[in-house]
């Protein structure tokens, strides 16, 4: 059964509009919105848990390999440019705006793998931007020490890295497919 509404138009008559068609007309927009909502929500929920339970402390998950360590990162990736919060907010907003604009304008011309990867990159940027604006720093907490001492990172960073990895893999696969043709 279709859900419909009636809209009053200038010609003083009612036009029937199918709500489902309007909402689901563009599945690519829904994919973007779902990836953004889910990824940003996970990121912010984990950060709230970390702030409430690990504030300025650390706990081992797998001793010597993986720890949860509360870090306030005032810089960019790997703590580069510490105490440049305004610059990072501005750069973050510009990158988010460019990525969002590209997604909205080109969504019909890119495949779902690239669409999801760009949405992941966008959600990671938004997750860390939320921290920068409301906390004055980014909350990092994943401390991976398996083979080397790696900088502490968070779920938003994982979204950005996974999004970039998907793009790279998609480019490599499409290049191989085209070269075989």
mmCIF file of C-alpha atoms in Angstrom:
data_model
loop_
_atom_site.group_PDB
_atom_site.id
_atom_site.type_symbol
_atom_site.label_atom_id
_atom_site.label_comp_id
_atom_site.label_asym_id
_atom_site.label_seq_id
_atom_site.Cartn_x
_atom_site.Cartn_y
_atom_site.Cartn_z
ATOM 1 C CA UNK A 1 0.000 0.000 0.000
ATOM 2 C CA UNK A 2 1.435 3.334 -1.033
ATOM 3 C CA UNK A 3 1.572 6.207 1.413
ATOM 4 C CA UNK A 4 0.357 9.403 -0.168
ATOM 5 C CA UNK A 5 -0.220 12.991 0.793
ATOM 6 C CA UNK A 6 -2.160 15.705 -0.907
ATOM 7 C CA UNK A 7 -0.530 19.020 -1.684
ATOM 8 C CA UNK A 8 -2.512 22.185 -2.340
ATOM 9 C CA UNK A 9 -1.263 23.815 -5.527
ATOM 10 C CA UNK A 10 -1.803 27.304 -7.005
ATOM 11 C CA UNK A 11 -4.487 25.992 -9.343
ATOM 12 C CA UNK A 12 -6.655 25.300 -6.251
ATOM 13 C CA UNK A 13 -6.561 21.535 -6.653
ATOM 14 C CA UNK A 14 -4.879 18.721 -4.813
ATOM 15 C CA UNK A 15 -2.002 16.837 -6.386
ATOM 16 C CA UNK A 16 -1.201 13.360 -5.161
ATOM 17 C CA UNK A 17 2.474 12.808 -4.234
ATOM 18 C CA UNK A 18 3.911 9.431 -3.299
ATOM 19 C CA UNK A 19 6.097 10.017 -0.206
ATOM 20 C CA UNK A 20 8.051 6.811 -0.714
ATOM 21 C CA UNK A 21 9.029 7.885 -4.245
ATOM 22 C CA UNK A 22 10.195 11.278 -2.971
ATOM 23 C CA UNK A 23 12.238 9.879 -0.095
ATOM 24 C CA UNK A 24 13.730 6.905 -1.909
ATOM 25 C CA UNK A 25 14.041 8.546 -5.323
ATOM 26 C CA UNK A 26 17.771 8.855 -4.935
ATOM 27 C CA UNK A 27 19.253 5.781 -3.241
ATOM 28 C CA UNK A 28 22.737 7.250 -3.415
ATOM 29 C CA UNK A 29 21.696 10.137 -1.153
ATOM 30 C CA UNK A 30 20.323 7.571 1.315
ATOM 31 C CA UNK A 31 23.622 5.665 1.246
ATOM 32 C CA UNK A 32 25.544 8.863 1.991
ATOM 33 C CA UNK A 33 23.180 9.853 4.818
ATOM 34 C CA UNK A 34 23.239 6.379 6.392
ATOM 35 C CA UNK A 35 27.033 6.119 6.300
ATOM 36 C CA UNK A 36 27.341 9.617 7.792
ATOM 37 C CA UNK A 37 24.794 9.055 10.577
ATOM 38 C CA UNK A 38 26.103 5.618 11.551
ATOM 39 C CA UNK A 39 29.814 6.497 11.407
ATOM 40 C CA UNK A 40 29.534 9.855 13.200
ATOM 41 C CA UNK A 41 27.256 8.328 15.858
ATOM 42 C CA UNK A 42 29.658 5.441 16.529
ATOM 43 C CA UNK A 43 32.579 7.876 16.716
ATOM 44 C CA UNK A 44 30.874 10.256 19.141
ATOM 45 C CA UNK A 45 29.452 7.471 21.330
ATOM 46 C CA UNK A 46 32.871 5.821 21.678
ATOM 47 C CA UNK A 47 34.485 9.183 22.484
ATOM 48 C CA UNK A 48 31.856 9.876 25.167
ATOM 49 C CA UNK A 49 32.519 6.447 26.710
ATOM 50 C CA UNK A 50 36.281 7.075 26.618
ATOM 51 C CA UNK A 51 35.932 10.517 28.233
ATOM 52 C CA UNK A 52 33.661 9.132 30.971
ATOM 53 C CA UNK A 53 35.700 6.006 31.705
ATOM 54 C CA UNK A 54 39.317 6.647 30.703
ATOM 55 C CA UNK A 55 39.849 10.347 31.320
ATOM 56 C CA UNK A 56 43.630 10.875 31.209
ATOM 57 C CA UNK A 57 44.370 7.192 31.795
ATOM 58 C CA UNK A 58 45.073 3.973 29.898
ATOM 59 C CA UNK A 59 43.995 0.348 30.057
ATOM 60 C CA UNK A 60 45.461 -2.664 28.262
ATOM 61 C CA UNK A 61 43.238 -4.689 25.965
ATOM 62 C CA UNK A 62 46.043 -7.002 24.786
ATOM 63 C CA UNK A 63 49.114 -6.263 26.877
ATOM 64 C CA UNK A 64 51.948 -4.820 24.808
ATOM 65 C CA UNK A 65 49.821 -4.820 21.653
ATOM 66 C CA UNK A 66 46.618 -2.804 22.065
ATOM 67 C CA UNK A 67 45.561 -0.335 24.748
ATOM 68 C CA UNK A 68 42.853 2.242 25.190
ATOM 69 C CA UNK A 69 44.675 5.442 26.072
ATOM 70 C CA UNK A 70 42.971 8.804 26.564
ATOM 71 C CA UNK A 71 44.794 11.499 24.560
ATOM 72 C CA UNK A 72 43.725 15.087 23.855
ATOM 73 C CA UNK A 73 45.111 15.816 20.383
ATOM 74 C CA UNK A 74 45.248 19.553 19.661
ATOM 75 C CA UNK A 75 46.977 18.975 16.326
ATOM 76 C CA UNK A 76 46.269 17.072 13.163
ATOM 77 C CA UNK A 77 47.156 13.521 12.184
ATOM 78 C CA UNK A 78 49.790 12.071 14.524
ATOM 79 C CA UNK A 79 49.721 15.277 16.604
ATOM 80 C CA UNK A 80 51.304 17.366 13.828
ATOM 81 C CA UNK A 81 50.767 21.105 14.321
ATOM 82 C CA UNK A 82 49.738 20.927 17.957
ATOM 83 C CA UNK A 83 47.926 23.984 19.341
ATOM 84 C CA UNK A 84 46.818 25.168 15.873
ATOM 85 C CA UNK A 85 43.150 24.450 16.565
ATOM 86 C CA UNK A 86 41.711 27.386 14.557
ATOM 87 C CA UNK A 87 43.778 26.459 11.494
ATOM 88 C CA UNK A 88 42.625 22.820 11.742
ATOM 89 C CA UNK A 89 38.977 23.850 12.116
ATOM 90 C CA UNK A 90 39.204 26.051 9.012
ATOM 91 C CA UNK A 91 41.036 23.401 6.953
ATOM 92 C CA UNK A 92 38.617 20.722 8.175
ATOM 93 C CA UNK A 93 35.574 22.793 7.174
ATOM 94 C CA UNK A 94 37.052 23.492 3.713
ATOM 95 C CA UNK A 95 37.844 19.809 3.083
ATOM 96 C CA UNK A 96 34.397 18.747 4.339
ATOM 97 C CA UNK A 97 32.687 21.340 2.119
ATOM 98 C CA UNK A 98 34.655 20.287 -0.974
ATOM 99 C CA UNK A 99 34.006 16.583 -0.335
ATOM 100 C CA UNK A 100 30.296 17.138 0.387
ATOM 101 C CA UNK A 101 29.876 19.290 -2.718
ATOM 102 C CA UNK A 102 31.628 16.696 -4.870
ATOM 103 C CA UNK A 103 29.443 13.923 -3.422
ATOM 104 C CA UNK A 104 26.228 15.817 -4.041
ATOM 105 C CA UNK A 105 27.131 16.969 -7.553
ATOM 106 C CA UNK A 106 28.760 13.771 -8.829
ATOM 107 C CA UNK A 107 26.819 11.082 -6.912
ATOM 108 C CA UNK A 108 25.109 9.782 -10.043
ATOM 109 C CA UNK A 109 28.415 9.366 -11.875
ATOM 110 C CA UNK A 110 30.396 7.442 -9.259
ATOM 111 C CA UNK A 111 30.008 3.834 -8.195
ATOM 112 C CA UNK A 112 28.810 2.808 -4.748
ATOM 113 C CA UNK A 113 32.301 1.799 -3.559
ATOM 114 C CA UNK A 114 33.649 5.294 -4.160
ATOM 115 C CA UNK A 115 30.446 6.842 -2.809
ATOM 116 C CA UNK A 116 30.746 4.910 0.474
ATOM 117 C CA UNK A 117 34.469 5.642 0.727
ATOM 118 C CA UNK A 118 33.917 9.381 0.280
ATOM 119 C CA UNK A 119 31.099 9.274 2.839
ATOM 120 C CA UNK A 120 33.458 7.505 5.282
ATOM 121 C CA UNK A 121 36.142 10.153 4.715
ATOM 122 C CA UNK A 122 33.524 12.871 5.197
ATOM 123 C CA UNK A 123 32.199 11.256 8.393
ATOM 124 C CA UNK A 124 35.712 10.960 9.830
ATOM 125 C CA UNK A 125 36.347 14.621 9.118
ATOM 126 C CA UNK A 126 33.035 15.635 10.660
ATOM 127 C CA UNK A 127 33.609 13.445 13.743
ATOM 128 C CA UNK A 128 36.961 15.083 14.458
ATOM 129 C CA UNK A 129 35.599 18.551 13.601
ATOM 130 C CA UNK A 130 32.875 18.086 16.231
ATOM 131 C CA UNK A 131 35.622 17.420 18.783
ATOM 132 C CA UNK A 132 37.699 20.418 17.710
ATOM 133 C CA UNK A 133 34.736 22.784 17.896
ATOM 134 C CA UNK A 134 33.120 21.542 21.134
ATOM 135 C CA UNK A 135 36.130 20.253 23.075
ATOM 136 C CA UNK A 136 39.019 22.288 21.675
ATOM 137 C CA UNK A 137 40.860 19.062 20.852
ATOM 138 C CA UNK A 138 40.279 15.647 19.289
ATOM 139 C CA UNK A 139 39.844 12.653 21.600
ATOM 140 C CA UNK A 140 42.181 9.837 20.514
ATOM 141 C CA UNK A 141 42.132 6.499 22.310
ATOM 142 C CA UNK A 142 43.290 3.524 20.191
ATOM 143 C CA UNK A 143 46.899 2.835 21.114
ATOM 144 C CA UNK A 144 48.354 0.124 18.853
ATOM 145 C CA UNK A 145 51.855 -1.077 19.747
ATOM 146 C CA UNK A 146 52.229 -4.456 18.017
ATOM 147 C CA UNK A 147 55.453 -4.013 16.043
ATOM 148 C CA UNK A 148 56.114 -0.296 16.284
ATOM 149 C CA UNK A 149 54.871 2.515 18.508
ATOM 150 C CA UNK A 150 52.066 3.905 16.356
ATOM 151 C CA UNK A 151 50.409 7.262 17.184
ATOM 152 C CA UNK A 152 47.152 7.042 19.146
ATOM 153 C CA UNK A 153 44.083 7.411 16.900
ATOM 154 C CA UNK A 154 40.271 7.135 16.977
ATOM 155 C CA UNK A 155 37.293 5.717 15.063
ATOM 156 C CA UNK A 156 36.984 8.850 12.889
ATOM 157 C CA UNK A 157 40.599 8.348 11.787
ATOM 158 C CA UNK A 158 39.778 4.734 10.918
ATOM 159 C CA UNK A 159 36.873 5.950 8.755
ATOM 160 C CA UNK A 160 39.206 8.276 6.837
ATOM 161 C CA UNK A 161 41.860 5.588 6.341
ATOM 162 C CA UNK A 162 39.344 2.906 5.301
ATOM 163 C CA UNK A 163 37.693 5.380 2.912
ATOM 164 C CA UNK A 164 41.061 6.196 1.330
ATOM 165 C CA UNK A 165 41.951 2.489 1.114
ATOM 166 C CA UNK A 166 38.678 1.711 -0.684
ATOM 167 C CA UNK A 167 39.369 4.483 -3.205
ATOM 168 C CA UNK A 168 42.908 3.207 -3.844
ATOM 169 C CA UNK A 169 41.719 -0.400 -4.238
ATOM 170 C CA UNK A 170 38.888 0.717 -6.554
ATOM 171 C CA UNK A 171 41.316 2.698 -8.716
ATOM 172 C CA UNK A 172 43.749 -0.231 -8.918
ATOM 173 C CA UNK A 173 40.951 -2.678 -9.782
ATOM 174 C CA UNK A 174 39.410 -0.396 -12.418
ATOM 175 C CA UNK A 175 42.839 0.266 -13.944
ATOM 176 C CA UNK A 176 43.508 -3.484 -14.209
ATOM 177 C CA UNK A 177 40.052 -4.100 -15.699
ATOM 178 C CA UNK A 178 40.553 -1.363 -18.303
ATOM 179 C CA UNK A 179 44.032 -2.580 -19.229
ATOM 180 C CA UNK A 180 42.649 -6.114 -19.872
ATOM 181 C CA UNK A 181 40.060 -4.708 -22.278
#
